PDB file of C-alpha atoms in Angstrom:
ATOM      1  CA  UNK L   1       0.000   0.000   0.000  1.00 47.00           C
ATOM      2  CA  UNK L   2       1.173   3.515  -0.788  1.00 48.00           C
ATOM      3  CA  UNK L   3       1.480   5.821   2.188  1.00 48.00           C
ATOM      4  CA  UNK L   4       1.248   9.484   1.308  1.00 49.00           C
ATOM      5  CA  UNK L   5       1.063  10.733   4.878  1.00 49.00           C
ATOM      6  CA  UNK L   6       3.632   9.538   7.459  1.00 49.00           C
ATOM      7  CA  UNK L   7       0.942   9.599  10.168  1.00 48.00           C
ATOM      8  CA  UNK L   8      -0.760   6.730   8.321  1.00 51.00           C
ATOM      9  CA  UNK L   9       2.109   4.430   9.269  1.00 50.00           C
ATOM     10  CA  UNK L  10       1.400   2.114  12.150  1.00 57.00           C
ATOM     11  CA  UNK L  11       3.636   2.602  15.149  1.00 60.00           C
ATOM     12  CA  UNK L  12       5.515  -0.635  14.489  1.00 60.00           C
ATOM     13  CA  UNK L  13       6.094   0.217  10.810  1.00 63.00           C
ATOM     14  CA  UNK L  14       7.266   3.707  11.749  1.00 59.00           C
ATOM     15  CA  UNK L  15       9.755   2.224  14.231  1.00 63.00           C
ATOM     16  CA  UNK L  16      10.929  -0.256  11.602  1.00 65.00           C
ATOM     17  CA  UNK L  17      11.427   2.543   9.057  1.00 63.00           C
ATOM     18  CA  UNK L  18      13.374   4.635  11.580  1.00 61.00           C
ATOM     19  CA  UNK L  19      15.508   1.638  12.571  1.00 61.00           C
ATOM     20  CA  UNK L  20      16.237   0.919   8.907  1.00 63.00           C
ATOM     21  CA  UNK L  21      17.333   4.497   8.331  1.00 59.00           C
ATOM     22  CA  UNK L  22      19.457   4.420  11.459  1.00 59.00           C
ATOM     23  CA  UNK L  23      21.179   1.260  10.205  1.00 56.00           C
ATOM     24  CA  UNK L  24      21.817   3.032   6.916  1.00 52.00           C
ATOM     25  CA  UNK L  25      23.259   5.877   8.951  1.00 48.00           C
ATOM     26  CA  UNK L  26      25.850   3.604  10.521  1.00 50.00           C
ATOM     27  CA  UNK L  27      26.972   2.651   7.018  1.00 49.00           C
ATOM     28  CA  UNK L  28      26.968   6.201   5.669  1.00 50.00           C
ATOM     29  CA  UNK L  29      27.753   9.134   7.945  1.00 50.00           C
ATOM     30  CA  UNK L  30      26.423  11.552   5.322  1.00 48.00           C
ATOM     31  CA  UNK L  31      22.878  10.434   6.127  1.00 46.00           C
ATOM     32  CA  UNK L  32      22.872  11.623   9.752  1.00 48.00           C
ATOM     33  CA  UNK L  33      20.251  14.291   9.065  1.00 45.00           C
ATOM     34  CA  UNK L  34      17.925  11.849   7.331  1.00 42.00           C
ATOM     35  CA  UNK L  35      18.354   9.192  10.028  1.00 46.00           C
ATOM     36  CA  UNK L  36      17.476  11.652  12.778  1.00 48.00           C
ATOM     37  CA  UNK L  37      14.345  12.901  11.053  1.00 50.00           C
ATOM     38  CA  UNK L  38      13.462   9.451   9.616  1.00 57.00           C
ATOM     39  CA  UNK L  39      12.274  11.042   6.359  1.00 59.00           C
ATOM     40  CA  UNK L  40      13.855  12.521   3.266  1.00 59.00           C
ATOM     41  CA  UNK L  41      12.389  15.930   2.560  1.00 62.00           C
ATOM     42  CA  UNK L  42      12.958  16.911  -1.060  1.00 63.00           C
ATOM     43  CA  UNK L  43      12.501  20.612  -0.249  1.00 69.00           C
ATOM     44  CA  UNK L  44      14.973  20.863   2.620  1.00 72.00           C
ATOM     45  CA  UNK L  45      17.267  17.832   2.414  1.00 63.00           C
ATOM     46  CA  UNK L  46      20.350  18.262   0.290  1.00 64.00           C
ATOM     47  CA  UNK L  47      21.997  15.399  -1.600  1.00 58.00           C
ATOM     48  CA  UNK L  48      25.729  15.209  -1.224  1.00 58.00           C
ATOM     49  CA  UNK L  49      28.395  14.120  -3.649  1.00 57.00           C
ATOM     50  CA  UNK L  50      30.987  13.694  -0.907  1.00 60.00           C
ATOM     51  CA  UNK L  51      32.583  10.293  -0.931  1.00 59.00           C
ATOM     52  CA  UNK L  52      35.459   9.367   1.305  1.00 67.00           C
ATOM     53  CA  UNK L  53      36.253   5.791   0.254  1.00 73.00           C
ATOM     54  CA  UNK L  54      39.179   5.098  -2.062  1.00 78.00           C
ATOM     55  CA  UNK L  55      38.477   4.902  -5.782  1.00 76.00           C
ATOM     56  CA  UNK L  56      38.640   1.260  -6.780  1.00 81.00           C
ATOM     57  CA  UNK L  57      37.801   1.658 -10.459  1.00 87.00           C
ATOM     58  CA  UNK L  58      37.936   5.002 -12.266  1.00 90.00           C
ATOM     59  CA  UNK L  59      35.073   5.843 -14.612  1.00 92.00           C
ATOM     60  CA  UNK L  60      36.179   6.330 -18.212  1.00 94.00           C
ATOM     61  CA  UNK L  61      33.036   7.689 -19.855  1.00 93.00           C
ATOM     62  CA  UNK L  62      31.795   7.690 -23.435  1.00 94.00           C
ATOM     63  CA  UNK L  63      28.819  10.024 -23.954  1.00 93.00           C
ATOM     64  CA  UNK L  64      26.533   8.685 -26.677  1.00 93.00           C
ATOM     65  CA  UNK L  65      24.573  11.889 -27.115  1.00 92.00           C
ATOM     66  CA  UNK L  66      24.353  15.117 -29.082  1.00 91.00           C
ATOM     67  CA  UNK L  67      27.513  17.165 -28.462  1.00 90.00           C
ATOM     68  CA  UNK L  68      25.415  20.338 -28.691  1.00 91.00           C
ATOM     69  CA  UNK L  69      22.855  19.267 -26.074  1.00 90.00           C
ATOM     70  CA  UNK L  70      23.035  21.926 -23.354  1.00 89.00           C
ATOM     71  CA  UNK L  71      21.306  19.604 -20.873  1.00 89.00           C
ATOM     72  CA  UNK L  72      24.454  17.472 -20.833  1.00 89.00           C
ATOM     73  CA  UNK L  73      26.828  20.392 -20.262  1.00 89.00           C
ATOM     74  CA  UNK L  74      27.561  19.344 -16.644  1.00 89.00           C
ATOM     75  CA  UNK L  75      28.972  16.114 -18.068  1.00 90.00           C
ATOM     76  CA  UNK L  76      30.719  17.802 -20.990  1.00 91.00           C
ATOM     77  CA  UNK L  77      32.155  20.771 -19.104  1.00 89.00           C
ATOM     78  CA  UNK L  78      32.614  19.261 -15.643  1.00 83.00           C
ATOM     79  CA  UNK L  79      33.694  19.205 -13.022  1.00 86.00           C
ATOM     80  CA  UNK L  80      33.306  15.449 -12.810  1.00 86.00           C
ATOM     81  CA  UNK L  81      33.697  13.472  -9.586  1.00 84.00           C
ATOM     82  CA  UNK L  82      37.201  12.412  -8.646  1.00 85.00           C
ATOM     83  CA  UNK L  83      38.230   9.383 -10.674  1.00 87.00           C
ATOM     84  CA  UNK L  84      35.885  10.186 -13.570  1.00 91.00           C
ATOM     85  CA  UNK L  85      37.001  11.206 -17.025  1.00 92.00           C
ATOM     86  CA  UNK L  86      34.965  11.945 -20.149  1.00 93.00           C
ATOM     87  CA  UNK L  87      36.823  10.292 -23.008  1.00 94.00           C
ATOM     88  CA  UNK L  88      34.610  11.220 -25.955  1.00 94.00           C
ATOM     89  CA  UNK L  89      31.234  12.542 -27.055  1.00 94.00           C
ATOM     90  CA  UNK L  90      29.493  11.198 -30.131  1.00 93.00           C
ATOM     91  CA  UNK L  91      26.024  10.808 -31.553  1.00 91.00           C
ATOM     92  CA  UNK L  92      26.762   7.417 -33.159  1.00 91.00           C
ATOM     93  CA  UNK L  93      28.782   4.383 -32.112  1.00 89.00           C
ATOM     94  CA  UNK L  94      31.104   4.903 -35.058  1.00 91.00           C
ATOM     95  CA  UNK L  95      32.248   8.162 -33.422  1.00 91.00           C
ATOM     96  CA  UNK L  96      33.999   6.024 -30.807  1.00 92.00           C
ATOM     97  CA  UNK L  97      35.780   3.797 -33.324  1.00 92.00           C
ATOM     98  CA  UNK L  98      39.171   5.336 -32.615  1.00 92.00           C
ATOM     99  CA  UNK L  99      42.286   3.461 -31.439  1.00 94.00           C
ATOM    100  CA  UNK L 100      43.083   6.245 -28.939  1.00 94.00           C
ATOM    101  CA  UNK L 101      39.672   5.812 -27.300  1.00 93.00           C
ATOM    102  CA  UNK L 102      39.973   1.995 -27.291  1.00 94.00           C
ATOM    103  CA  UNK L 103      43.410   2.184 -25.662  1.00 95.00           C
ATOM    104  CA  UNK L 104      41.930   4.069 -22.683  1.00 94.00           C
ATOM    105  CA  UNK L 105      39.521   1.158 -22.080  1.00 94.00           C
ATOM    106  CA  UNK L 106      36.207   2.998 -21.526  1.00 94.00           C
ATOM    107  CA  UNK L 107      33.915   1.364 -18.971  1.00 93.00           C
ATOM    108  CA  UNK L 108      30.881   3.697 -18.805  1.00 92.00           C
ATOM    109  CA  UNK L 109      28.440   4.516 -21.595  1.00 91.00           C
ATOM    110  CA  UNK L 110      26.278   7.552 -20.915  1.00 90.00           C
TER     111      UNK L 110
END
């Protein structure tokens, strides 16, 4: 059942939800605000891009999209997260048929 109002949750379900969020909090210190309030509020809660674990596999990105699409400018112009690199932008797969691109071993297709 869909719950649109948190007061519709039974007491036991509310406690279970809070406990679940608190467990998530122990795994991710960035969620302390959400764990305390037990709810994500899209108007006041702020997502974070902070990540403190070591990079185990860098992202080498190929963007299969229109190079002139302004909606993708955050990807095209950066800054990208640490360990991420945009290798090429192309509107067809043949745009990526380049030995220089292949040698960098791309592992993400956007």
